[in-house]
CSV table of C-alpha atoms and ligand atoms in Angstrom, one decimal:
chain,number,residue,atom,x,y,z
A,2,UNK,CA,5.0,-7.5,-21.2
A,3,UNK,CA,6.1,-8.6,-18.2
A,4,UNK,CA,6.0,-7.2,-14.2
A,5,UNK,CA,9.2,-6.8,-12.3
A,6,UNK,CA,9.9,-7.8,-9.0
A,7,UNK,CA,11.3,-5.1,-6.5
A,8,UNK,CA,13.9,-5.2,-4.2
A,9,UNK,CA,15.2,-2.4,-2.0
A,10,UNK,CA,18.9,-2.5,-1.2
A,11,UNK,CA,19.8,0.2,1.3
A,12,UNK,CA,23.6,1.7,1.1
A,13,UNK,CA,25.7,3.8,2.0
A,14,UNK,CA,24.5,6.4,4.7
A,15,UNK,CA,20.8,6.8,3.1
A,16,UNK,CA,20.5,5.8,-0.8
A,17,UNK,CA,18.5,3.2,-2.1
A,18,UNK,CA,19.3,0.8,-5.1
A,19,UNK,CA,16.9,-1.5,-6.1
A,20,UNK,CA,17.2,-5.3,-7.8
A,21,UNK,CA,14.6,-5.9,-10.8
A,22,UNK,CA,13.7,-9.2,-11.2
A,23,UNK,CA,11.7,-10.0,-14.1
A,24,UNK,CA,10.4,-13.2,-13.1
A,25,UNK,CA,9.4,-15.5,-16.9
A,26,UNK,CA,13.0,-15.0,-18.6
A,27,UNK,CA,15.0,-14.5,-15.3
A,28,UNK,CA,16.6,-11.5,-16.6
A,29,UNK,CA,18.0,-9.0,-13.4
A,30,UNK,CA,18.7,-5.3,-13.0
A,31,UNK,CA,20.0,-3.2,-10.2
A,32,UNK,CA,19.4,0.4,-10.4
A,33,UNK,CA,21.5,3.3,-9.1
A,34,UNK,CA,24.4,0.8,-7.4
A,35,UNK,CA,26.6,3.6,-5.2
A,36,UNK,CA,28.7,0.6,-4.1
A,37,UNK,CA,28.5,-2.6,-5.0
A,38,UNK,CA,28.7,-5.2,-2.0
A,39,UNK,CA,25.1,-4.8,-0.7
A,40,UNK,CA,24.1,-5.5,-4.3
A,41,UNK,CA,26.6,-8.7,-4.7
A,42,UNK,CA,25.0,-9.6,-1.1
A,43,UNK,CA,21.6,-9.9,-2.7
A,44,UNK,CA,21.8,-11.5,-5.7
A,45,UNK,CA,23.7,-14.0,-3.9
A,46,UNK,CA,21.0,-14.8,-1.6
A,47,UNK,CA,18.4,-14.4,-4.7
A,48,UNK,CA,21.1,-16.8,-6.8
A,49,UNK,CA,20.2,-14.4,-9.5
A,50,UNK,CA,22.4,-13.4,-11.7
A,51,UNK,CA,23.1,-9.8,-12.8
A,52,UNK,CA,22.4,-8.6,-16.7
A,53,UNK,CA,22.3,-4.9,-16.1
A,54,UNK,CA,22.7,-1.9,-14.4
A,55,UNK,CA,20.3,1.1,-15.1
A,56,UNK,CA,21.9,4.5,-14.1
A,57,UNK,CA,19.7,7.8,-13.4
A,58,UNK,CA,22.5,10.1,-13.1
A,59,UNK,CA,26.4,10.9,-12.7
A,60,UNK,CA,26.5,11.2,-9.0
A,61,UNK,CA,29.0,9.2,-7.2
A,62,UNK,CA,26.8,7.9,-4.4
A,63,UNK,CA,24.4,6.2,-7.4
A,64,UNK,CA,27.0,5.0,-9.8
A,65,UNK,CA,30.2,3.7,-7.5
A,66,UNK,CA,29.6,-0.1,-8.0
A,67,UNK,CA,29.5,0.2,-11.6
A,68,UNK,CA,33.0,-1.2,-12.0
A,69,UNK,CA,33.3,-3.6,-9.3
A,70,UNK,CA,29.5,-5.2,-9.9
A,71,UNK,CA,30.7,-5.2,-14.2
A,72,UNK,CA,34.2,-7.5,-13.2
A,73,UNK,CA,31.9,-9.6,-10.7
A,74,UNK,CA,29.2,-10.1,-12.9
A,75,UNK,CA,29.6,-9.1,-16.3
A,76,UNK,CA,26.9,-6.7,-16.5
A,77,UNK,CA,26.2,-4.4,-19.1
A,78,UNK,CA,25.1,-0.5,-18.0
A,79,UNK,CA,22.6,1.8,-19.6
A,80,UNK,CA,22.4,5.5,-18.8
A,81,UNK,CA,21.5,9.1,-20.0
A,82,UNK,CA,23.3,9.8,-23.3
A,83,UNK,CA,23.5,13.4,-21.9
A,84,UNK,CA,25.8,12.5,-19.0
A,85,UNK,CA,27.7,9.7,-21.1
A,86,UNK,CA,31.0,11.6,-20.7
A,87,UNK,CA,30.8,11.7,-17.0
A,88,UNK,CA,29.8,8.0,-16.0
A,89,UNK,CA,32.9,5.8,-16.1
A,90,UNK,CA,31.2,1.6,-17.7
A,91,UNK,CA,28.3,3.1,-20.0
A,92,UNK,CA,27.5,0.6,-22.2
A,93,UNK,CA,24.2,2.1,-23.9
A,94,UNK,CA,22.7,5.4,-23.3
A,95,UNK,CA,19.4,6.2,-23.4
A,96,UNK,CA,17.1,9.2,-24.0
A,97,UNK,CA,13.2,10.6,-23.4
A,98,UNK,CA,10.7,8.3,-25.3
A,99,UNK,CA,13.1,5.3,-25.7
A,100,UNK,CA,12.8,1.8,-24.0
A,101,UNK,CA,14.7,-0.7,-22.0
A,102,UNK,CA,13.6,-4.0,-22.0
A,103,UNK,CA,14.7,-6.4,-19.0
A,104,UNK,CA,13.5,-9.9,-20.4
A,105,UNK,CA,9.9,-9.5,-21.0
A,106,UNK,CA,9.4,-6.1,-19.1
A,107,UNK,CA,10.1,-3.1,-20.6
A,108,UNK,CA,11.1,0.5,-19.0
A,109,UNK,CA,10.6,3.6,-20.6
A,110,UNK,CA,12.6,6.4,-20.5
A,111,UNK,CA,11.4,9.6,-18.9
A,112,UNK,CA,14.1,12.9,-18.7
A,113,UNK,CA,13.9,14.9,-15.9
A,114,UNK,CA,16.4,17.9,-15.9
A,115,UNK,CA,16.8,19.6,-13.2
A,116,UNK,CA,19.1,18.1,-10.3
A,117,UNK,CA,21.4,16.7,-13.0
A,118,UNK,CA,21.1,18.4,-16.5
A,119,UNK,CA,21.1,14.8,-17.8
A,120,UNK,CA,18.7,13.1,-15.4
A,121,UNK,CA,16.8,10.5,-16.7
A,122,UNK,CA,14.0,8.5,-14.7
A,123,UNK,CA,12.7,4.6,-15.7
A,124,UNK,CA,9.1,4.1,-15.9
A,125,UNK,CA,8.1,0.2,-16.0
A,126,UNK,CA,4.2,0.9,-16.8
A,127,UNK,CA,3.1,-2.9,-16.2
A,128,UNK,CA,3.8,-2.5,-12.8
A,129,UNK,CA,3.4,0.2,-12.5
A,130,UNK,CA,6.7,1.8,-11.0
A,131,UNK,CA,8.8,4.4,-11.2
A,132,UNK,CA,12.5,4.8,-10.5
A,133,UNK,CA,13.1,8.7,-9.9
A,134,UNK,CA,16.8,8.9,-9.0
A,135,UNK,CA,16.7,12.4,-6.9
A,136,UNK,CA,14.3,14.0,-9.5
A,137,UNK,CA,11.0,13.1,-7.0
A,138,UNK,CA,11.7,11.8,-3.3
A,139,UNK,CA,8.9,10.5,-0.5
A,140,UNK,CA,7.0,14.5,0.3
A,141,UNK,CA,10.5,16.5,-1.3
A,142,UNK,CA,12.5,16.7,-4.8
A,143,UNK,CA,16.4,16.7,-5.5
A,144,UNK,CA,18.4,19.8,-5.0
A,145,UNK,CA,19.1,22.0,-8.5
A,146,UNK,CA,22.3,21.6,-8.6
A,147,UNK,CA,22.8,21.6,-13.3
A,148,UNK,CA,19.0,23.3,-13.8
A,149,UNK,CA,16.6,25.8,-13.7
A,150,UNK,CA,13.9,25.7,-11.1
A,151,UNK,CA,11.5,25.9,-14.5
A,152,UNK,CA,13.3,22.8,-15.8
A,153,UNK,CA,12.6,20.8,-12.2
A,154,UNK,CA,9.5,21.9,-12.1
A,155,UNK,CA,8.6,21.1,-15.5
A,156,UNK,CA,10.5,17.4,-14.9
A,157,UNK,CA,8.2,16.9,-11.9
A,158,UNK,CA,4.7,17.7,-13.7
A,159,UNK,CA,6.0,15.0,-16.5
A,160,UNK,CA,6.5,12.4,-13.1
A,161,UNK,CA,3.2,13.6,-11.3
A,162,UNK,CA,1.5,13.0,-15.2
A,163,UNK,CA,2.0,8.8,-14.7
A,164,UNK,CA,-0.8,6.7,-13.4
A,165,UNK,CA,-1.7,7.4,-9.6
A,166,UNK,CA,-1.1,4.1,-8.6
A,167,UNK,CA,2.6,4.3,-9.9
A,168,UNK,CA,4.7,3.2,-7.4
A,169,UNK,CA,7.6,5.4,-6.7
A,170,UNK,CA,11.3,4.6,-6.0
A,171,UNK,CA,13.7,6.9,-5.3
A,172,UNK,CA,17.4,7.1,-4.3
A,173,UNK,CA,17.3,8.1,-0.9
A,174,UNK,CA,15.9,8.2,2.4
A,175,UNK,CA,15.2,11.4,3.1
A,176,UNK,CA,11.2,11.4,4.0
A,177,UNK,CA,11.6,11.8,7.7
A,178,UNK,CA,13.2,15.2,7.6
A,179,UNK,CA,11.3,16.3,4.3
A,180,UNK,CA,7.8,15.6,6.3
A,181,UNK,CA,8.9,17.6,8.6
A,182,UNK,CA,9.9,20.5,6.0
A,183,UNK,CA,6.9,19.8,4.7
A,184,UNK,CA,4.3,19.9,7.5
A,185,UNK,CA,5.9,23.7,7.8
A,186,UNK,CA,4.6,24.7,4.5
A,187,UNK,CA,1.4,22.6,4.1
A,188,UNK,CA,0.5,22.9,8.0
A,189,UNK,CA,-3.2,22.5,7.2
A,190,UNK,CA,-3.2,19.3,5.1
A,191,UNK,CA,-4.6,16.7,7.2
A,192,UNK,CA,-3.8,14.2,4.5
A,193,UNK,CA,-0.1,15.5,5.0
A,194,UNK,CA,-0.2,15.0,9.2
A,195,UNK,CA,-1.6,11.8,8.8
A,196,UNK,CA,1.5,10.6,6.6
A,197,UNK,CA,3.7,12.1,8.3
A,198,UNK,CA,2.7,10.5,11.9
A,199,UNK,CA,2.9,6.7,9.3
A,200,UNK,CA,6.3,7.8,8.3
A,201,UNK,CA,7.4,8.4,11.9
A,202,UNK,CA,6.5,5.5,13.2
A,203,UNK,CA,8.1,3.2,10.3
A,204,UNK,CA,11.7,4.9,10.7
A,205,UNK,CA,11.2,4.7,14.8
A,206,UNK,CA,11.3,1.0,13.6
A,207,UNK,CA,14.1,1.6,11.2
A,208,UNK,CA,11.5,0.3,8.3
A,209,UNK,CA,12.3,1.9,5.1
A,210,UNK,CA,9.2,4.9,4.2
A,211,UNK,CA,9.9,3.6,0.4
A,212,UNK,CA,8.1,2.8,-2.3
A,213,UNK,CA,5.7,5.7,-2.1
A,214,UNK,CA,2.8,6.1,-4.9
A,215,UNK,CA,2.0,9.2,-7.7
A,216,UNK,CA,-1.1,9.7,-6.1
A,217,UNK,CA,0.7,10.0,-2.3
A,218,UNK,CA,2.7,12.6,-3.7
A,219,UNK,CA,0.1,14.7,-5.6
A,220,UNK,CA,-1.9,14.9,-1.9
A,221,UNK,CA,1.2,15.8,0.4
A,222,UNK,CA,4.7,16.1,-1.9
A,223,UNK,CA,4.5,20.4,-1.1
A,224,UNK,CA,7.4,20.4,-4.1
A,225,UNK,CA,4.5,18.5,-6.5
A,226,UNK,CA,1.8,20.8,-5.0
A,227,UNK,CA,3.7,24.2,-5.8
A,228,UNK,CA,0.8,24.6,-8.0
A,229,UNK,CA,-2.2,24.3,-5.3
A,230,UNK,CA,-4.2,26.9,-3.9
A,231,UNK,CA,-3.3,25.8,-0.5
A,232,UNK,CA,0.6,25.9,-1.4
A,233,UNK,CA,0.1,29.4,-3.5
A,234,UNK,CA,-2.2,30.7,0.0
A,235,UNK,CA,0.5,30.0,2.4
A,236,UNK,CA,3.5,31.9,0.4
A,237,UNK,CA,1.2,34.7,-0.7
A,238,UNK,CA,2.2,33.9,-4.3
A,239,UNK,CA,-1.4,33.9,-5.8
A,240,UNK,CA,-1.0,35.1,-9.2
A,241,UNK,CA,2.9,33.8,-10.0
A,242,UNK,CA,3.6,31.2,-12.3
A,243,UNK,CA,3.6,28.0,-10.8
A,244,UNK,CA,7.4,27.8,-11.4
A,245,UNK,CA,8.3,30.5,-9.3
A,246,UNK,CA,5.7,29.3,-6.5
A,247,UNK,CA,7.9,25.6,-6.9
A,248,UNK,CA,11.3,27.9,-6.8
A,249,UNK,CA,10.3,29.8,-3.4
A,250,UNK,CA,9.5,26.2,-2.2
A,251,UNK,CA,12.9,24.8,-2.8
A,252,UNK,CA,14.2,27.8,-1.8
A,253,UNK,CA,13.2,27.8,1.5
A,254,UNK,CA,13.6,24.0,1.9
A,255,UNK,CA,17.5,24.8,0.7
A,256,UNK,CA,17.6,27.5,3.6
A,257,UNK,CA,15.7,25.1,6.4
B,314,ZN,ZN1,22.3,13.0,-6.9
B,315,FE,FE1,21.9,11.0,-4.6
């Protein structure tokens, strides 16, 4: 199995897609295209062609270059089989425990109800990497809009189960005002201050606060740590399950 390589390509006001490169057959991806001219921009400048797209879920702002990038390029387009009615191009669908291989590298597919009811995540485990949609973002999570807070929650665990050293991609760039969010509700986690002073001083610079890491999250991500004694202590929720401690989290993150 082979690695891929990663490239970010910011769009619209604050999403992320990101080209795959799998470097010994050539093969390409992009995932989650919400438009596709920044995409067209860099393959061009790559001179990579583009095999597929790989879709996480039916939102508009990560599928709308599905059609334009599929005349320009002749891409193909694998997504959940769930959502298949609702993305317009799906040429394959996919579901937990099966595979996408992308030349020599292989992604396997994760599903993570709860922002969508069909969400699906893509875990490339030679790299290791993970691209999360809006299921897990840098210190926050996606907004239930099709779940249950039990189903999120229970989609996060599977995420915060991969390797530590996973690196994380996720579809937008939200970590600036979820450190803050989360700083409110984790005050005393000097792990947490410390990343969020690094994740000020990258956006003062406009850098991007992306990829983060499994192990990152599971130290500051206050949606991931629903479960910790220090989360449970500061919303008096001691003895609740840790479901309910994640919904009171997103709750109040909802109402911020
Ligand atoms: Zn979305
Ligand atoms: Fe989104």
């Amino acid at each position: 199995m082979a690695r891929v390589e990663i490239e970010l390509v910011p769009l619209l006001q604050d999403n992320y897609a990101y080209l795959l490169l799998e470097p010994e057959t050539g093969s390409s991806a992009v995932v989650d295209p919400g438009e596709a001219e920044p995409v067209l921009e860099a393959l061009e400048r790559r001179a990579r062609r583009l095999d597929w797209i790989l879709i996480t879920h039916h939102h508009g702002d990560h599928v709308g270059g599905i059609g334009e990038l599929k005349r320009r390029t002749g891409c193909k387009v694998v997504g959940p089989r769930s959502e298949f009615s609702r993305i317009n191009g799906l040429d394959l669908t996919v579901a937990e425990g099966e595979s996408v291989a992308l030349g020599h590298a292989v992604a396997q597919v994760i599903e993570t109800p709860g922002h969508t009811s069909g969400h699906i995540a893509y875990y490339f485990p030679e790299n290791p990497a993970l691209f999360a949609g809006d299921t897990l973002f840098a210190l926050g999570c996606g907004r239930l809009f099709e779940d249950t807070p039990e189903a999120m929650w229970d989609s996060l665990s599977k995420l915060a189960a991969l390797p530590p050293d996973t690196r994380v991609y996720c579809g937008h760039e939200y970590t600036l005002a979820n450190a803050r969010f989360a700083l409110a509700i984790d005050p005393d986690n000097a792990k947490l201050v410390a990343r969020a002073r690094r994740i000020e001083e990258l956006r003062e610079r406009g850098e991007p606060t992306i990829p983060t890491t499994i192990g990152e999250e599971l130290e500051t991500n206050p949606f991931v740590r629903a479960n910790s004694a220090a989360i449970r202590g500061q919303l008096g929720l001691r003895e609740e399950p840790a479901a309910a401690v994640f919904a009171e989290v997103r709750r109040r993150k909802d109402n911020a």
